[in-house]
XYZ file of C-alpha atoms in Angstrom:
658
model
C -15.139 35.516 10.194
C -17.388 33.763 12.700
C -17.401 30.544 10.675
C -13.601 30.507 10.589
C -13.307 31.202 14.305
C -15.671 28.366 15.177
C -13.860 26.013 12.821
C -10.482 26.816 14.315
C -11.834 26.400 17.820
C -13.352 23.046 16.938
C -10.057 21.824 15.500
C -8.104 22.995 18.544
C -10.570 21.253 20.842
C -10.048 17.902 19.098
C -8.823 15.018 21.226
C -5.086 14.547 21.492
C -3.556 12.310 18.864
C -2.595 8.788 19.805
C 1.213 8.788 19.701
C 1.209 5.434 17.938
C -0.670 6.971 14.987
C 2.154 9.371 14.182
C 5.350 7.677 13.085
C 7.549 10.762 12.778
C 7.143 14.137 14.438
C 8.833 15.756 11.416
C 6.091 14.499 9.081
C 3.359 16.949 8.109
C -0.198 16.209 9.143
C -1.876 15.706 5.784
C -4.942 14.010 4.410
C -3.282 10.596 4.016
C -1.273 8.498 6.445
C 0.279 6.122 3.914
C 1.803 6.843 0.471
C 0.573 3.802 -1.486
C -1.627 5.730 -3.923
C 1.046 8.314 -4.692
C 3.672 5.598 -5.126
C 1.433 3.882 -7.688
C 0.821 7.194 -9.464
C 4.559 7.894 -9.635
C 5.176 4.429 -11.093
C 2.693 5.239 -13.862
C 4.499 8.525 -14.479
C 7.861 6.743 -14.707
C 6.509 4.485 -17.481
C 5.357 7.439 -19.602
C 7.600 8.466 -22.538
C 6.739 12.141 -22.239
C 5.624 14.991 -20.008
C 3.891 13.668 -16.888
C 4.161 14.271 -13.159
C 2.454 13.505 -9.855
C 1.557 16.203 -7.325
C 1.026 14.979 -3.779
C -1.213 16.625 -1.189
C 1.846 17.559 0.863
C 3.056 19.722 -2.051
C 0.241 22.223 -1.430
C -0.671 21.455 2.197
C 0.366 24.944 3.370
C -1.858 26.744 0.863
C -5.507 27.621 1.262
C -6.863 25.554 -1.607
C -9.339 27.697 -3.490
C -8.922 26.129 -6.930
C -6.760 23.806 -9.016
C -4.318 26.690 -9.348
C -3.287 26.296 -5.717
C -2.630 22.575 -6.153
C -0.879 22.602 -9.543
C 1.123 25.840 -9.275
C 4.410 23.895 -9.438
C 3.363 21.257 -11.955
C 5.552 21.742 -15.068
C 3.646 22.740 -18.176
C 0.355 23.683 -16.527
C -0.732 27.286 -17.147
C -3.169 28.428 -14.468
C -4.446 31.955 -13.985
C -7.253 33.170 -11.701
C -10.401 34.750 -13.021
C -12.440 34.989 -9.818
C -13.212 32.690 -6.931
C -12.799 29.072 -7.967
C -12.897 29.961 -11.666
C -9.446 29.787 -13.256
C -8.023 29.379 -16.693
C -6.329 26.013 -17.004
C -4.391 25.269 -20.158
C -1.712 22.761 -21.116
C 0.232 23.330 -24.332
C -2.207 26.089 -25.268
C -5.332 23.973 -24.972
C -8.573 25.952 -25.034
C -6.909 29.373 -25.045
C -9.773 30.903 -27.010
C -12.234 30.062 -24.223
C -12.778 32.924 -21.765
C -15.110 30.727 -19.697
C -15.261 27.147 -18.403
C -12.563 24.965 -19.994
C -11.931 22.792 -23.029
C -9.155 20.691 -24.528
C -8.486 18.756 -21.310
C -9.829 15.536 -19.870
C -10.493 15.811 -16.133
C -10.803 12.584 -14.190
C -11.474 11.520 -10.635
C -10.024 8.157 -9.699
C -9.536 7.340 -13.376
C -13.106 8.159 -14.474
C -13.725 11.262 -16.642
C -15.931 13.988 -15.187
C -16.218 15.837 -18.507
C -19.713 15.956 -19.902
C -20.661 13.832 -22.893
C -19.762 16.655 -25.321
C -16.294 16.688 -23.664
C -16.719 20.079 -21.990
C -16.900 20.494 -18.247
C -16.735 22.582 -15.086
C -13.456 21.982 -13.261
C -14.999 23.429 -10.071
C -16.350 19.908 -9.501
C -12.751 18.652 -9.163
C -11.784 19.961 -5.719
C -8.109 19.300 -4.793
C -8.820 19.546 -1.059
C -10.103 15.948 -1.191
C -7.231 14.392 -3.123
C -4.217 12.488 -1.896
C -2.487 13.262 -5.200
C -3.078 14.552 -8.719
C -1.617 13.095 -11.879
C -0.892 15.385 -14.818
C -0.372 13.793 -18.228
C 0.479 16.423 -20.819
C -0.713 15.928 -24.392
C -0.711 12.392 -25.792
C 0.925 11.138 -22.618
C -2.652 10.813 -21.323
C -3.294 7.952 -23.751
C -3.587 5.454 -20.847
C -6.865 7.230 -19.974
C -8.102 7.418 -23.545
C -7.480 11.156 -23.873
C -6.582 12.375 -27.365
C -6.702 16.139 -26.804
C -3.871 18.643 -27.207
C -3.806 19.353 -23.473
C -3.955 15.820 -22.056
C -5.495 14.877 -18.720
C -5.555 15.686 -15.009
C -6.564 12.838 -12.688
C -7.442 13.466 -9.038
C -6.997 10.499 -6.701
C -9.061 10.315 -3.505
C -7.735 8.392 -0.468
C -8.892 4.951 0.584
C -9.597 3.834 4.096
C -6.444 1.721 4.097
C -4.243 4.821 3.660
C -6.226 7.444 5.564
C -7.448 5.789 8.744
C -8.884 7.915 11.517
C -10.294 11.424 11.439
C -8.605 14.339 9.704
C -9.744 17.940 10.236
C -8.585 21.121 8.582
C -9.830 24.691 9.021
C -8.778 27.743 6.965
C -9.717 31.387 7.276
C -8.518 34.819 6.272
C -8.977 37.781 3.963
C -12.279 38.664 2.305
C -14.175 36.806 5.052
C -12.875 33.521 3.706
C -13.486 30.396 5.761
C -13.261 26.708 5.000
C -13.666 23.519 7.010
C -12.731 20.002 5.882
C -13.516 16.817 7.794
C -12.594 13.324 6.614
C -12.782 9.867 8.154
C -11.451 6.532 6.999
C -11.116 3.022 8.276
C -11.110 -0.678 7.569
C -13.318 -3.539 8.618
C -12.479 -7.101 7.628
C -12.150 -7.286 3.843
C -13.546 -3.768 3.358
C -12.554 -0.147 3.848
C -14.180 3.266 3.558
C -13.265 6.929 3.304
C -15.575 9.976 3.403
C -14.949 13.710 3.340
C -17.112 16.809 3.697
C -16.048 20.394 3.069
C -17.753 23.769 3.283
C -16.364 27.132 2.305
C -17.492 30.713 2.035
C -15.858 33.942 0.869
C -16.830 37.447 -0.201
C -14.093 37.332 -2.850
C -11.474 39.964 -3.589
C -13.818 41.868 -5.952
C -17.318 43.267 -5.746
C -20.005 40.742 -6.610
C -17.620 37.762 -6.288
C -19.091 36.009 -3.277
C -18.991 32.229 -3.252
C -20.325 29.419 -1.096
C -20.042 25.671 -1.481
C -20.721 22.414 0.294
C -19.095 19.261 -1.092
C -18.998 15.566 -0.311
C -16.643 12.849 -1.519
C -16.471 9.243 -0.440
C -15.664 5.712 -1.456
C -16.030 2.208 -0.049
C -14.426 -0.996 -1.267
C -14.549 -4.674 -0.460
C -12.672 -7.777 -1.523
C -15.449 -9.948 -2.930
C -13.173 -12.926 -3.464
C -9.433 -13.516 -3.715
C -8.234 -11.330 -6.578
C -11.611 -9.617 -7.031
C -12.430 -6.243 -5.449
C -15.100 -3.669 -6.090
C -15.239 -0.046 -5.021
C -18.077 2.486 -5.114
C -17.445 6.233 -5.299
C -19.851 9.059 -4.619
C -19.579 12.829 -4.763
C -21.995 15.732 -4.410
C -21.478 19.453 -4.981
C -23.581 22.505 -4.190
C -21.682 25.524 -5.533
C -22.831 29.148 -5.558
C -20.563 31.665 -7.322
C -21.281 35.286 -8.156
C -19.574 36.521 -11.331
C -17.868 39.927 -11.120
C -17.270 40.028 -14.881
C -14.330 41.205 -16.956
C -12.952 44.747 -16.793
C -11.349 47.202 -19.159
C -7.574 47.446 -18.981
C -7.701 50.807 -17.215
C -10.139 49.662 -14.532
C -8.324 46.347 -14.000
C -5.091 48.223 -13.259
C -6.504 51.106 -11.211
C -9.626 49.727 -9.486
C -9.384 45.905 -9.529
C -11.980 45.527 -6.754
C -14.758 46.637 -9.084
C -17.366 44.069 -10.119
C -20.484 43.994 -12.251
C -23.831 43.818 -10.442
C -25.973 44.045 -13.599
C -28.187 40.991 -13.925
C -26.800 39.414 -10.727
C -24.662 37.127 -12.887
C -23.806 33.805 -11.233
C -22.839 30.210 -11.884
C -24.642 27.845 -9.508
C -23.939 24.127 -9.803
C -25.653 21.233 -8.057
C -24.330 17.811 -9.024
C -24.321 14.213 -7.843
C -21.874 11.668 -9.209
C -21.793 7.907 -8.561
C -19.306 5.469 -10.018
C -18.065 1.928 -9.549
C -14.756 0.259 -10.314
C -14.325 -3.502 -10.119
C -10.812 -4.929 -10.309
C -9.941 -8.483 -11.270
C -6.362 -9.624 -10.719
C -5.084 -11.652 -13.671
C -2.059 -13.980 -13.800
C 0.019 -11.267 -15.520
C -1.958 -8.108 -14.860
C -5.354 -6.783 -13.900
C -8.659 -5.795 -15.435
C -10.672 -2.769 -14.303
C -14.283 -2.274 -15.374
C -16.800 0.245 -14.174
C -19.843 2.405 -14.727
C -20.601 6.005 -13.784
C -23.379 8.550 -13.849
C -23.550 12.278 -13.221
C -26.703 14.296 -12.595
C -26.045 18.037 -12.848
C -28.033 21.251 -12.655
C -26.519 24.499 -13.910
C -28.259 27.789 -13.109
C -26.251 30.479 -14.856
C -27.619 34.033 -15.168
C -25.409 35.929 -17.653
C -26.696 37.779 -20.746
C -29.676 35.480 -20.309
C -30.487 32.949 -17.614
C -29.070 29.590 -18.686
C -30.928 26.796 -16.896
C -29.611 23.348 -17.859
C -30.423 19.935 -16.406
C -28.071 17.232 -17.660
C -27.723 13.530 -17.043
C -24.575 11.754 -18.221
C -23.706 8.110 -17.860
C -21.103 5.768 -19.206
C -18.913 2.740 -18.764
C -15.247 1.905 -19.111
C -12.805 -0.994 -19.125
C -9.030 -0.977 -18.844
C -6.659 -3.952 -18.828
C -3.000 -3.860 -17.819
C -0.901 -6.866 -18.842
C 2.841 -7.591 -18.573
C 4.945 -10.610 -19.423
C 8.672 -10.643 -19.988
C 9.742 -7.604 -22.043
C 6.158 -6.746 -23.054
C 3.550 -4.564 -21.346
C 0.135 -3.818 -22.749
C -2.646 -1.402 -21.845
C -5.963 -1.648 -23.696
C -9.256 -0.052 -22.850
C -12.233 1.963 -23.813
C -14.898 4.207 -22.388
C -18.021 5.905 -23.565
C -20.059 8.796 -22.262
C -23.592 9.535 -23.360
C -25.625 12.444 -22.077
C -28.898 14.318 -22.330
C -29.387 17.969 -21.470
C -32.628 19.857 -21.109
C -31.265 23.260 -22.139
C -33.369 26.332 -21.379
C -32.756 30.078 -21.470
C -34.787 32.990 -20.144
C -34.633 36.752 -20.080
C -32.394 37.724 -17.170
C -34.449 39.750 -14.689
C -31.859 40.597 -12.043
C -30.709 36.989 -11.840
C -34.182 35.486 -12.052
C -36.009 33.786 -14.914
C -38.041 36.092 -17.090
C -39.742 35.248 -20.370
C -38.440 32.059 -22.045
C -36.156 32.595 -25.040
C -34.866 29.099 -25.835
C -35.505 25.439 -25.096
C -33.818 22.414 -26.653
C -33.047 18.754 -26.116
C -29.304 18.218 -26.470
C -27.834 14.743 -26.786
C -24.177 13.788 -27.111
C -21.853 10.799 -27.090
C -18.071 10.608 -26.895
C -16.278 7.256 -27.057
C -12.639 6.266 -26.938
C -10.960 2.949 -27.652
C -7.232 2.854 -26.994
C -4.228 0.614 -26.717
C -0.567 1.044 -25.834
C 2.179 -1.580 -26.211
C 5.517 -1.189 -24.432
C 8.453 -3.378 -25.459
C 11.770 -3.486 -23.601
C 14.339 -5.091 -25.974
C 17.124 -4.373 -23.467
C 16.832 -3.265 -19.852
C 17.457 0.487 -20.313
C 15.275 0.918 -23.416
C 11.497 0.872 -23.858
C 9.720 1.285 -27.183
C 6.095 2.417 -27.036
C 3.373 2.322 -29.684
C -0.218 3.335 -29.093
C -3.410 4.522 -30.729
C -6.685 6.161 -29.670
C -9.861 6.007 -31.724
C -12.209 8.836 -30.748
C -15.757 8.731 -32.015
C -18.732 10.894 -31.172
C -21.799 12.829 -32.164
C -23.782 15.808 -30.895
C -27.353 16.636 -31.782
C -29.821 19.314 -30.778
C -33.579 19.462 -31.237
C -34.836 22.996 -30.629
C -38.340 23.182 -29.200
C -38.453 26.967 -29.008
C -36.074 29.761 -29.965
C -37.672 33.192 -30.426
C -39.913 32.189 -33.289
C -37.987 29.107 -34.459
C -39.343 25.661 -33.626
C -38.293 22.128 -34.521
C -34.849 23.159 -35.719
C -32.457 20.225 -35.739
C -28.679 20.078 -35.735
C -26.354 17.080 -35.750
C -22.612 16.636 -36.098
C -20.617 13.396 -36.250
C -16.891 12.875 -35.726
C -14.402 10.020 -35.938
C -10.661 10.454 -35.376
C -7.696 8.079 -35.089
C -4.674 9.328 -33.129
C -1.531 7.158 -33.184
C 1.557 7.567 -31.001
C 5.153 6.320 -31.093
C 7.543 6.845 -28.197
C 10.871 5.826 -26.740
C 12.001 5.802 -23.097
C 15.628 5.304 -22.045
C 16.678 4.726 -18.433
C 20.106 6.058 -17.515
C 20.785 4.327 -14.272
C 17.975 3.936 -11.780
C 16.696 7.514 -11.492
C 17.328 9.312 -14.819
C 15.226 9.017 -17.969
C 15.351 10.371 -21.501
C 12.209 10.240 -23.635
C 10.718 11.245 -26.939
C 7.478 10.735 -28.813
C 5.451 11.761 -31.823
C 1.685 11.702 -31.666
C -1.523 12.927 -33.229
C -4.210 14.789 -31.285
C -7.882 15.385 -32.011
C -10.464 17.522 -30.203
C -14.159 17.361 -30.987
C -16.241 20.557 -30.715
C -18.988 20.686 -28.115
C -22.337 22.418 -27.899
C -20.765 25.795 -27.050
C -18.975 25.742 -30.404
C -21.547 23.963 -32.578
C -24.737 25.590 -31.263
C -23.985 29.139 -32.396
C -26.865 28.835 -34.899
C -29.980 26.698 -34.646
C -28.820 24.042 -37.143
C -25.186 23.944 -35.907
C -22.117 25.627 -37.312
C -20.185 23.476 -39.757
C -17.123 22.880 -37.594
C -14.508 20.190 -37.958
C -12.427 18.530 -35.267
C -9.200 20.237 -34.218
C -6.269 18.058 -35.304
C -2.539 18.179 -34.836
C 0.790 16.364 -34.733
C 3.027 16.859 -31.708
C 6.716 16.002 -31.372
C 8.273 15.928 -27.901
C 11.668 15.239 -26.329
C 12.675 15.546 -22.692
C 14.241 14.184 -19.553
C 13.340 13.690 -15.910
C 15.218 12.308 -12.950
C 16.948 12.796 -9.631
C 20.664 13.074 -8.853
C 22.454 14.203 -5.675
C 19.593 16.292 -4.285
C 18.564 17.578 -7.731
C 15.210 16.665 -9.283
C 14.123 17.800 -12.752
C 11.420 17.395 -15.388
C 12.124 19.205 -18.670
C 10.502 18.715 -22.069
C 10.292 20.505 -25.403
C 7.281 20.027 -27.655
C 6.107 21.279 -31.030
C 2.478 20.862 -32.098
C 1.452 21.689 -35.674
C -2.322 22.129 -35.620
C -4.965 22.268 -38.317
C -8.428 23.586 -37.584
C -7.684 24.925 -34.096
C -10.971 25.978 -32.505
C -10.570 29.720 -31.949
C -13.157 32.297 -30.975
C -13.080 35.457 -33.028
C -15.432 37.299 -35.384
C -13.978 37.445 -38.898
C -16.979 39.040 -40.584
C -20.072 40.621 -39.040
C -22.190 38.913 -41.711
C -21.182 35.477 -40.414
C -23.430 34.436 -37.479
C -20.771 32.645 -35.457
C -17.708 33.427 -33.383
C -15.910 30.068 -33.139
C -14.117 28.840 -36.239
C -11.567 26.315 -37.362
C -8.403 28.302 -37.957
C -6.158 27.247 -40.816
C -2.699 26.313 -39.495
C -1.349 27.233 -36.082
C 1.828 26.367 -34.220
C 2.147 25.594 -30.514
C 5.664 24.978 -29.268
C 7.277 25.417 -25.901
C 9.397 24.258 -23.009
C 7.926 22.798 -19.812
C 10.511 22.772 -17.042
C 10.377 21.879 -13.376
C 13.396 21.895 -11.082
C 13.843 21.078 -7.392
C 17.142 21.444 -5.530
C 17.515 20.187 -1.945
C 21.120 20.754 -0.822
C 20.219 19.930 2.786
C 17.346 18.683 4.940
C 16.363 22.257 5.826
C 16.644 23.930 2.416
C 14.670 23.269 -0.753
C 14.405 25.381 -3.905
C 11.806 24.574 -6.536
C 10.577 26.314 -9.630
C 8.742 25.907 -12.916
C 9.372 27.719 -16.171
C 7.061 27.896 -19.189
C 8.113 29.042 -22.645
C 4.973 29.197 -24.789
C 5.332 30.153 -28.455
C 1.799 29.950 -29.865
C 1.129 31.598 -33.227
C -0.702 31.515 -36.534
C 1.250 29.860 -39.332
C 0.859 31.843 -42.538
C -2.785 32.756 -41.898
C -4.402 34.819 -44.664
C -5.621 37.378 -42.110
C -3.125 37.250 -39.276
C 0.046 36.018 -40.938
C 2.372 34.650 -38.244
C 0.863 36.698 -35.392
C 1.055 35.331 -31.888
C -2.061 33.837 -30.398
C -3.314 35.914 -27.459
C -3.918 35.035 -23.783
C -0.805 33.041 -22.781
C 2.469 34.974 -22.240
C 5.639 33.708 -23.878
C 7.508 33.370 -20.579
C 6.303 32.563 -17.070
C 8.335 31.622 -14.008
C 7.252 30.416 -10.575
C 9.818 29.822 -7.833
C 9.890 29.035 -4.111
C 12.574 28.709 -1.454
C 11.603 26.536 1.536
C 13.717 27.020 4.651
C 13.318 24.655 7.587
C 11.849 21.211 8.211
C 8.304 19.919 8.443
C 8.339 20.926 12.113
C 8.964 24.608 11.283
C 9.441 26.145 7.849
C 8.902 29.273 5.788
C 8.751 29.444 1.983
C 8.871 32.773 0.085
C 7.617 32.483 -3.514
C 7.377 34.554 -6.677
C 5.369 34.445 -9.899
C 6.969 36.460 -12.703
C 5.700 37.303 -16.173
C 8.466 39.420 -17.751
C 6.277 40.456 -20.694
C 2.516 40.227 -20.797
C 0.463 38.303 -23.347
C -1.270 39.850 -26.315
C -4.956 40.577 -25.836
C -5.987 40.420 -29.492
C -5.362 38.437 -32.655
C -3.989 41.510 -34.436
C -1.257 41.814 -31.787
C -1.881 45.501 -31.058
C -2.333 45.364 -27.273
C -0.408 43.561 -24.548
C -1.138 43.052 -20.895
C 1.598 44.528 -18.676
C 4.355 42.468 -17.099
C 4.193 41.709 -13.374
C 5.819 39.947 -10.452
C 3.784 38.666 -7.498
C 5.464 37.938 -4.169
C 4.058 35.586 -1.534
C 5.056 33.381 1.351
C 3.793 30.211 2.999
C 4.811 28.821 6.370
C 4.009 25.900 8.610
C 4.757 24.563 12.057
C 3.956 21.537 14.206
C 2.300 22.826 17.380
C 2.227 19.403 18.981
C 2.153 15.855 17.797
C -0.665 15.535 15.273
C -1.467 19.271 15.080
C -0.038 21.669 12.458
C -0.676 25.343 11.761
C 0.051 27.076 8.460
C 0.101 30.513 6.837
C -0.490 31.554 3.217
C 0.203 35.189 2.277
C -0.348 36.281 -1.340
C 0.587 39.297 -3.442
C 2.423 40.920 -0.543
C 3.066 44.177 -2.430
C -0.594 44.385 -3.540
C 0.544 44.518 -7.159
C -2.128 45.543 -9.654
C -1.832 43.437 -12.773
C -3.832 41.469 -15.317
C -4.056 37.724 -14.788
C -6.338 36.486 -17.575
C -7.682 37.738 -20.896
C -10.622 36.887 -23.141
C -9.238 37.154 -26.662
C -10.709 39.543 -29.260
C -9.772 40.455 -32.820
C -8.819 44.056 -32.002
C -8.608 45.351 -28.438
C -9.350 48.988 -27.630
C -9.747 51.105 -24.518
C -13.355 50.006 -24.112
C -12.688 46.265 -24.370
C -13.900 44.651 -21.138
C -11.817 41.491 -21.499
C -9.395 41.559 -18.541
C -9.388 39.772 -15.200
C -7.124 41.273 -12.508
C -4.734 39.160 -10.450
C -5.658 38.324 -6.882
C -5.265 41.183 -4.415
C -3.117 41.019 -1.319
C -4.489 38.357 1.001
C -3.566 36.553 4.194
C -4.912 33.110 5.023
C -4.104 30.749 7.844
C -5.321 27.544 9.328
C -4.859 24.436 11.374
C -4.974 20.732 10.604
C -5.044 17.712 12.857
C -5.458 13.940 12.726
C -6.830 11.733 15.471
């Protein structure tokens, strides 16, 4: 805890805040000082005829931010469950539920630029919410404005600018499992330019054996007005992430000895990455044009069954134009990502490279061209039509693979995904919406490269229908939608026949339907109740093997709720996460995870002007339960496929601005 103690002492020793810099003593000290970026994000949400919301930094300021789960816990429709450390399962509308590692079926963006690799897979650990002023969540086809055509949609993290985060901001967290984290940011303006930079470092032993993590991260941007109506902004980020992997457990061990971890092979996931991007904005008479380029250099050192040692370099460009005149609004754009990976594997000798087992050159491209037209025939009504064309290829040239050389695999894809929607404004603050859309997900190297010449996989396709409402009225705020997605060729991981050398297949027909609900009630200035409810009915649809069985991993019902008592100056917020019946663990629907309820509490107080302290207590009853599952065909007592929920933990910290 020495790191935490020093960090807290440094924050407490900071100079007193200039009273002029703090407009209201009842306002939390957070990463931004002005709400312009969030206001713009909320305006984009309000123009979306479907499930979308904006999460501001203040919504999770009292939590120790370990992963996206801490930031998006109360975002309707987002299913997030911890695996270990910063590794979580993130799924929207059942996206990527067959993946027990990394993530798929979602587009992750930072400041509007995708961070997914060229084969559309990615490591969400590179998207750290501690740096963001807000996060936008566009569920399903509602992410069309960013060219996303996947079932899950998109999550966009927005970093502050110097114009909205002037001065120095410091935050220090510490607590259970020798956890410590320090964040320092600085922003300012100078003439026609502004800048913002942030550095964070964290360390923790984790709540399981062999789950230690360490990371150092940097994020920054600088912009300048080149000429009237023309601005350019450069973004940079760097990550050095070290994460031990404790591995999955059997059901019995997960429920009786959840601290246990796997030391065999010193399994880890170490990431070192540098990302640079540019966005240039030209103001037009009736809109604006954004163009930019980006590149990402990434090293992945990943000892598991073998040592995976990948060096990848991805680059791309994008353009997006927003135009409005009279009753018409138009968004058109496109982006492409192209990448090369030097993929190598070795025998795992206690986490070190042994004899080489595999080496290949992997190349991929994913491109999207999209457009969305919004027409308002009368003031309350908007009609929306859009389309995304997704095109891509993946190819692999194997140099060496245990006796095989010069094996070549290539796969090409091209998908068109249209969308029709309607948005109706009832008064100023209430909306009704509906849409029908097509989705398409292209397989990546993890799915295609199961054999040397690629598995013959098709894209996952589906049609989704959605209706819902969002709004505010007399202290009540809501966001509720129902969707039904009929999928063909869902990419699922299961072994259907031991003679088939692959584990990811295109299923026949599957159904994903559900309700995504968020509700906030604020009857007074000192009382706020908020909650999210997920109903997730995911199943096969007349499958020749599994009939109408439920798909595993995601429970049918999940509820999160919080009651906040007090003001920004002093408040306490008990919370609960409840799964009344656990999810199935297998495709044959023979084994379920148990139900559970986790109790926690957060609290915060203003010590003096410009200095806040906060508390984050989790799993107060030390409940033993299963949080995540890696799906199998038939689970048994020896199936090591379960990840336990987080153990009881207490974190606290301090934040200040000067």
